[in-house]
């Protein structure tokens, strides 16, 4: 190899080393600059989960299903609660005039029970201001095989789908005690 080619090769090699060194020094300065000067506001996703005990009352429209005739009642699908499609038979009334079926008016939940609060639940009664939600009586199931008069209650039906609505009572003292630091 001639001397001029060797000098030219060293020249390009050292020029490339100087350029790479300058780029590395600039990148090191750039990284240090942004480490020392973070952005003033950055959005970071976070989740804060606090368990707060509460009392809840669900609000829904429920309708009492009634017997079309007098007779002995039976529940072919059980007393529920159960999900029914439109037109499903939930009760059969066997009387002197024959068997009559009680069918659901649409999709929803059926339960062969009453709690005595049918038609009495309203927002004003459930939200007494600052006091707790009133207690709810338990359901009284309608027994299979008993005699039901014409127009007598067979059970309750809650149509679906619907948006769930509820009223919640949170004790302010317990909510304050469980607050994060």
PDB file of C-alpha atoms in Angstrom:
ATOM      1  CA  UNK A   1       0.000   0.000   0.000  1.00  0.00           C
ATOM      2  CA  UNK A   2       1.303   3.412  -0.807  1.00  0.00           C
ATOM      3  CA  UNK A   3       1.971   6.003   1.801  1.00  0.00           C
ATOM      4  CA  UNK A   4      -0.694   8.416   0.490  1.00  0.00           C
ATOM      5  CA  UNK A   5      -3.401   5.738   0.703  1.00  0.00           C
ATOM      6  CA  UNK A   6      -2.365   4.922   4.247  1.00  0.00           C
ATOM      7  CA  UNK A   7      -2.481   8.597   5.264  1.00  0.00           C
ATOM      8  CA  UNK A   8      -5.884   9.007   3.628  1.00  0.00           C
ATOM      9  CA  UNK A   9      -7.225   5.900   5.459  1.00  0.00           C
ATOM     10  CA  UNK A  10      -6.002   7.214   8.836  1.00  0.00           C
ATOM     11  CA  UNK A  11      -7.468  10.620   7.997  1.00  0.00           C
ATOM     12  CA  UNK A  12     -10.979   9.197   7.340  1.00  0.00           C
ATOM     13  CA  UNK A  13     -10.751   6.909  10.354  1.00  0.00           C
ATOM     14  CA  UNK A  14      -9.863   9.760  12.745  1.00  0.00           C
ATOM     15  CA  UNK A  15     -12.477  12.057  11.168  1.00  0.00           C
ATOM     16  CA  UNK A  16     -15.134   9.368  11.722  1.00  0.00           C
ATOM     17  CA  UNK A  17     -13.952   8.903  15.333  1.00  0.00           C
ATOM     18  CA  UNK A  18     -14.194  12.665  15.955  1.00  0.00           C
ATOM     19  CA  UNK A  19     -17.732  12.816  14.481  1.00  0.00           C
ATOM     20  CA  UNK A  20     -18.886   9.788  16.528  1.00  0.00           C
ATOM     21  CA  UNK A  21     -17.304  11.221  19.674  1.00  0.00           C
ATOM     22  CA  UNK A  22     -19.062  14.552  19.119  1.00  0.00           C
ATOM     23  CA  UNK A  23     -22.400  12.772  18.639  1.00  0.00           C
ATOM     24  CA  UNK A  24     -21.913  10.730  21.830  1.00  0.00           C
ATOM     25  CA  UNK A  25     -20.998  13.854  23.826  1.00  0.00           C
ATOM     26  CA  UNK A  26     -24.074  15.685  22.437  1.00  0.00           C
ATOM     27  CA  UNK A  27     -26.376  12.737  23.298  1.00  0.00           C
ATOM     28  CA  UNK A  28     -24.964  12.545  26.827  1.00  0.00           C
ATOM     29  CA  UNK A  29     -25.561  16.292  27.254  1.00  0.00           C
ATOM     30  CA  UNK A  30     -29.114  15.959  25.847  1.00  0.00           C
ATOM     31  CA  UNK A  31     -30.026  13.097  28.257  1.00  0.00           C
ATOM     32  CA  UNK A  32     -28.558  14.943  31.253  1.00  0.00           C
ATOM     33  CA  UNK A  33     -30.366  18.148  30.291  1.00  0.00           C
ATOM     34  CA  UNK A  34     -33.823  16.440  30.351  1.00  0.00           C
ATOM     35  CA  UNK A  35     -33.025  14.467  33.498  1.00  0.00           C
ATOM     36  CA  UNK A  36     -32.236  17.693  35.356  1.00  0.00           C
ATOM     37  CA  UNK A  37     -35.217  19.614  33.896  1.00  0.00           C
ATOM     38  CA  UNK A  38     -38.298  17.374  33.936  1.00  0.00           C
ATOM     39  CA  UNK A  39     -41.540  18.594  32.398  1.00  0.00           C
ATOM     40  CA  UNK A  40     -43.667  20.629  34.779  1.00  0.00           C
ATOM     41  CA  UNK A  41     -46.803  18.521  34.392  1.00  0.00           C
ATOM     42  CA  UNK A  42     -47.037  14.990  33.138  1.00  0.00           C
ATOM     43  CA  UNK A  43     -50.201  12.918  33.154  1.00  0.00           C
ATOM     44  CA  UNK A  44     -49.783   9.439  34.516  1.00  0.00           C
ATOM     45  CA  UNK A  45     -52.693   7.013  34.843  1.00  0.00           C
ATOM     46  CA  UNK A  46     -53.423   5.926  38.398  1.00  0.00           C
ATOM     47  CA  UNK A  47     -56.169   4.104  40.273  1.00  0.00           C
ATOM     48  CA  UNK A  48     -57.249   4.913  43.803  1.00  0.00           C
ATOM     49  CA  UNK A  49     -59.371   2.184  45.327  1.00  0.00           C
ATOM     50  CA  UNK A  50     -61.055   2.764  48.668  1.00  0.00           C
ATOM     51  CA  UNK A  51     -63.596   0.341  50.122  1.00  0.00           C
ATOM     52  CA  UNK A  52     -66.335   2.289  51.862  1.00  0.00           C
ATOM     53  CA  UNK A  53     -69.144   0.363  53.570  1.00  0.00           C
ATOM     54  CA  UNK A  54     -72.599   1.515  52.483  1.00  0.00           C
ATOM     55  CA  UNK A  55     -76.234   0.545  52.459  1.00  0.00           C
ATOM     56  CA  UNK A  56     -77.869   0.390  49.036  1.00  0.00           C
ATOM     57  CA  UNK A  57     -81.479   0.150  47.879  1.00  0.00           C
ATOM     58  CA  UNK A  58     -82.015  -0.780  44.226  1.00  0.00           C
ATOM     59  CA  UNK A  59     -84.873   1.001  42.476  1.00  0.00           C
ATOM     60  CA  UNK A  60     -86.810  -0.777  39.770  1.00  0.00           C
ATOM     61  CA  UNK A  61     -90.307  -1.018  38.408  1.00  0.00           C
ATOM     62  CA  UNK A  62     -91.942  -4.189  39.607  1.00  0.00           C
ATOM     63  CA  UNK A  63     -95.414  -5.328  38.733  1.00  0.00           C
ATOM     64  CA  UNK A  64     -97.558  -7.795  40.648  1.00  0.00           C
ATOM     65  CA  UNK A  65     -98.767 -10.609  38.414  1.00  0.00           C
ATOM     66  CA  UNK A  66    -102.335 -11.684  39.196  1.00  0.00           C
ATOM     67  CA  UNK A  67    -104.332 -14.859  38.717  1.00  0.00           C
ATOM     68  CA  UNK A  68    -106.722 -14.877  35.717  1.00  0.00           C
ATOM     69  CA  UNK A  69    -109.073 -17.275  37.551  1.00  0.00           C
ATOM     70  CA  UNK A  70    -109.628 -18.908  40.916  1.00  0.00           C
ATOM     71  CA  UNK A  71    -107.988 -22.263  41.624  1.00  0.00           C
ATOM     72  CA  UNK A  72    -104.942 -24.127  42.865  1.00  0.00           C
ATOM     73  CA  UNK A  73    -101.605 -22.636  41.888  1.00  0.00           C
ATOM     74  CA  UNK A  74     -98.490 -24.428  40.683  1.00  0.00           C
ATOM     75  CA  UNK A  75     -95.167 -23.065  39.455  1.00  0.00           C
ATOM     76  CA  UNK A  76     -93.769 -25.209  36.585  1.00  0.00           C
ATOM     77  CA  UNK A  77     -90.400 -23.401  36.557  1.00  0.00           C
ATOM     78  CA  UNK A  78     -90.109 -23.067  40.328  1.00  0.00           C
ATOM     79  CA  UNK A  79     -90.789 -20.140  42.633  1.00  0.00           C
ATOM     80  CA  UNK A  80     -87.685 -18.246  41.599  1.00  0.00           C
ATOM     81  CA  UNK A  81     -86.203 -15.800  41.410  1.00  0.00           C
ATOM     82  CA  UNK A  82     -85.663 -16.771  37.784  1.00  0.00           C
ATOM     83  CA  UNK A  83     -85.080 -15.072  34.471  1.00  0.00           C
ATOM     84  CA  UNK A  84     -87.906 -15.495  31.953  1.00  0.00           C
ATOM     85  CA  UNK A  85     -88.334 -14.705  28.283  1.00  0.00           C
ATOM     86  CA  UNK A  86     -91.457 -13.047  26.895  1.00  0.00           C
ATOM     87  CA  UNK A  87     -94.473 -15.346  27.038  1.00  0.00           C
ATOM     88  CA  UNK A  88     -93.022 -17.996  29.356  1.00  0.00           C
ATOM     89  CA  UNK A  89     -95.465 -19.703  31.695  1.00  0.00           C
ATOM     90  CA  UNK A  90     -94.499 -18.985  35.304  1.00  0.00           C
ATOM     91  CA  UNK A  91     -97.688 -20.206  37.021  1.00  0.00           C
ATOM     92  CA  UNK A  92    -100.601 -22.506  36.240  1.00  0.00           C
ATOM     93  CA  UNK A  93    -103.983 -22.045  37.935  1.00  0.00           C
ATOM     94  CA  UNK A  94    -106.030 -25.261  37.987  1.00  0.00           C
ATOM     95  CA  UNK A  95    -109.650 -24.384  38.729  1.00  0.00           C
ATOM     96  CA  UNK A  96    -113.173 -25.538  37.913  1.00  0.00           C
ATOM     97  CA  UNK A  97    -113.004 -23.799  34.525  1.00  0.00           C
ATOM     98  CA  UNK A  98    -109.786 -25.643  33.568  1.00  0.00           C
ATOM     99  CA  UNK A  99    -106.113 -24.754  33.647  1.00  0.00           C
ATOM    100  CA  UNK A 100    -105.114 -21.158  33.039  1.00  0.00           C
ATOM    101  CA  UNK A 101    -101.537 -20.086  32.477  1.00  0.00           C
ATOM    102  CA  UNK A 102     -99.917 -16.941  33.824  1.00  0.00           C
ATOM    103  CA  UNK A 103     -97.342 -15.776  31.262  1.00  0.00           C
ATOM    104  CA  UNK A 104     -94.673 -13.112  31.497  1.00  0.00           C
ATOM    105  CA  UNK A 105     -95.388  -9.890  29.564  1.00  0.00           C
ATOM    106  CA  UNK A 106     -91.765  -9.562  28.432  1.00  0.00           C
ATOM    107  CA  UNK A 107     -88.220 -10.547  29.359  1.00  0.00           C
ATOM    108  CA  UNK A 108     -87.390 -10.093  33.024  1.00  0.00           C
ATOM    109  CA  UNK A 109     -87.201 -11.657  36.469  1.00  0.00           C
ATOM    110  CA  UNK A 110     -90.067 -13.449  38.199  1.00  0.00           C
ATOM    111  CA  UNK A 111     -90.326 -14.412  41.847  1.00  0.00           C
ATOM    112  CA  UNK A 112     -93.352 -16.053  43.454  1.00  0.00           C
ATOM    113  CA  UNK A 113     -93.127 -13.873  46.541  1.00  0.00           C
ATOM    114  CA  UNK A 114     -94.438 -10.599  47.915  1.00  0.00           C
ATOM    115  CA  UNK A 115     -92.847  -8.335  50.504  1.00  0.00           C
ATOM    116  CA  UNK A 116     -95.779  -6.050  51.252  1.00  0.00           C
ATOM    117  CA  UNK A 117     -94.022  -3.044  49.700  1.00  0.00           C
ATOM    118  CA  UNK A 118     -95.402  -3.447  46.178  1.00  0.00           C
ATOM    119  CA  UNK A 119     -96.151  -0.031  44.729  1.00  0.00           C
ATOM    120  CA  UNK A 120     -94.956   1.731  47.898  1.00  0.00           C
ATOM    121  CA  UNK A 121     -91.300   2.217  46.998  1.00  0.00           C
ATOM    122  CA  UNK A 122     -90.676   5.754  45.877  1.00  0.00           C
ATOM    123  CA  UNK A 123     -87.619   7.958  45.864  1.00  0.00           C
ATOM    124  CA  UNK A 124     -89.070  10.189  48.583  1.00  0.00           C
ATOM    125  CA  UNK A 125     -89.696   7.259  50.928  1.00  0.00           C
ATOM    126  CA  UNK A 126     -86.260   5.765  50.351  1.00  0.00           C
ATOM    127  CA  UNK A 127     -84.378   9.011  50.809  1.00  0.00           C
ATOM    128  CA  UNK A 128     -85.338  10.258  54.266  1.00  0.00           C
ATOM    129  CA  UNK A 129     -82.634  12.935  54.307  1.00  0.00           C
ATOM    130  CA  UNK A 130     -79.728  12.301  56.637  1.00  0.00           C
ATOM    131  CA  UNK A 131     -81.035   9.159  58.331  1.00  0.00           C
ATOM    132  CA  UNK A 132     -80.413   5.595  57.213  1.00  0.00           C
ATOM    133  CA  UNK A 133     -82.382   3.774  54.539  1.00  0.00           C
ATOM    134  CA  UNK A 134     -85.446   2.075  56.074  1.00  0.00           C
ATOM    135  CA  UNK A 135     -85.238  -1.682  56.536  1.00  0.00           C
ATOM    136  CA  UNK A 136     -86.920  -3.875  53.948  1.00  0.00           C
ATOM    137  CA  UNK A 137     -89.202  -6.708  55.012  1.00  0.00           C
ATOM    138  CA  UNK A 138     -88.216 -10.146  53.768  1.00  0.00           C
ATOM    139  CA  UNK A 139     -90.110 -11.844  50.946  1.00  0.00           C
ATOM    140  CA  UNK A 140     -93.056 -14.099  51.750  1.00  0.00           C
ATOM    141  CA  UNK A 141     -93.146 -16.882  49.164  1.00  0.00           C
ATOM    142  CA  UNK A 142     -96.451 -18.077  47.747  1.00  0.00           C
ATOM    143  CA  UNK A 143     -96.755 -21.791  48.480  1.00  0.00           C
ATOM    144  CA  UNK A 144     -97.433 -24.205  45.667  1.00  0.00           C
ATOM    145  CA  UNK A 145    -100.833 -25.909  45.789  1.00  0.00           C
ATOM    146  CA  UNK A 146    -102.730 -23.222  47.723  1.00  0.00           C
ATOM    147  CA  UNK A 147    -106.033 -21.798  46.473  1.00  0.00           C
ATOM    148  CA  UNK A 148    -105.746 -18.395  44.810  1.00  0.00           C
ATOM    149  CA  UNK A 149    -108.812 -16.200  44.180  1.00  0.00           C
ATOM    150  CA  UNK A 150    -109.378 -14.562  40.792  1.00  0.00           C
ATOM    151  CA  UNK A 151    -107.175 -11.443  40.696  1.00  0.00           C
ATOM    152  CA  UNK A 152    -105.062 -12.729  43.593  1.00  0.00           C
ATOM    153  CA  UNK A 153    -101.288 -12.176  43.520  1.00  0.00           C
ATOM    154  CA  UNK A 154     -99.146 -14.849  41.870  1.00  0.00           C
ATOM    155  CA  UNK A 155     -95.777 -13.128  42.279  1.00  0.00           C
ATOM    156  CA  UNK A 156     -93.711 -10.159  41.162  1.00  0.00           C
ATOM    157  CA  UNK A 157     -92.214  -9.440  37.768  1.00  0.00           C
ATOM    158  CA  UNK A 158     -89.280  -7.078  37.134  1.00  0.00           C
ATOM    159  CA  UNK A 159     -88.963  -6.264  33.415  1.00  0.00           C
ATOM    160  CA  UNK A 160     -85.497  -6.260  31.843  1.00  0.00           C
ATOM    161  CA  UNK A 161     -83.313  -4.796  30.413  1.00  0.00           C
ATOM    162  CA  UNK A 162     -83.254  -1.592  32.391  1.00  0.00           C
ATOM    163  CA  UNK A 163     -80.741   0.798  33.787  1.00  0.00           C
ATOM    164  CA  UNK A 164     -79.894   0.019  37.364  1.00  0.00           C
ATOM    165  CA  UNK A 165     -80.669   2.841  39.731  1.00  0.00           C
ATOM    166  CA  UNK A 166     -79.959   2.850  43.416  1.00  0.00           C
ATOM    167  CA  UNK A 167     -79.893   5.000  46.504  1.00  0.00           C
ATOM    168  CA  UNK A 168     -76.837   4.595  48.704  1.00  0.00           C
ATOM    169  CA  UNK A 169     -76.367   5.678  52.309  1.00  0.00           C
ATOM    170  CA  UNK A 170     -72.760   6.160  53.384  1.00  0.00           C
ATOM    171  CA  UNK A 171     -72.041   6.838  57.031  1.00  0.00           C
ATOM    172  CA  UNK A 172     -69.957  10.018  57.002  1.00  0.00           C
ATOM    173  CA  UNK A 173     -67.895   9.003  60.042  1.00  0.00           C
ATOM    174  CA  UNK A 174     -66.770   5.717  58.472  1.00  0.00           C
ATOM    175  CA  UNK A 175     -66.055   7.430  55.148  1.00  0.00           C
ATOM    176  CA  UNK A 176     -63.806   9.956  56.905  1.00  0.00           C
ATOM    177  CA  UNK A 177     -62.017   7.225  58.879  1.00  0.00           C
ATOM    178  CA  UNK A 178     -61.221   5.270  55.694  1.00  0.00           C
ATOM    179  CA  UNK A 179     -59.927   8.222  53.703  1.00  0.00           C
ATOM    180  CA  UNK A 180     -56.352   7.951  52.413  1.00  0.00           C
ATOM    181  CA  UNK A 181     -53.605  10.008  54.110  1.00  0.00           C
TER     182      UNK A 181
END
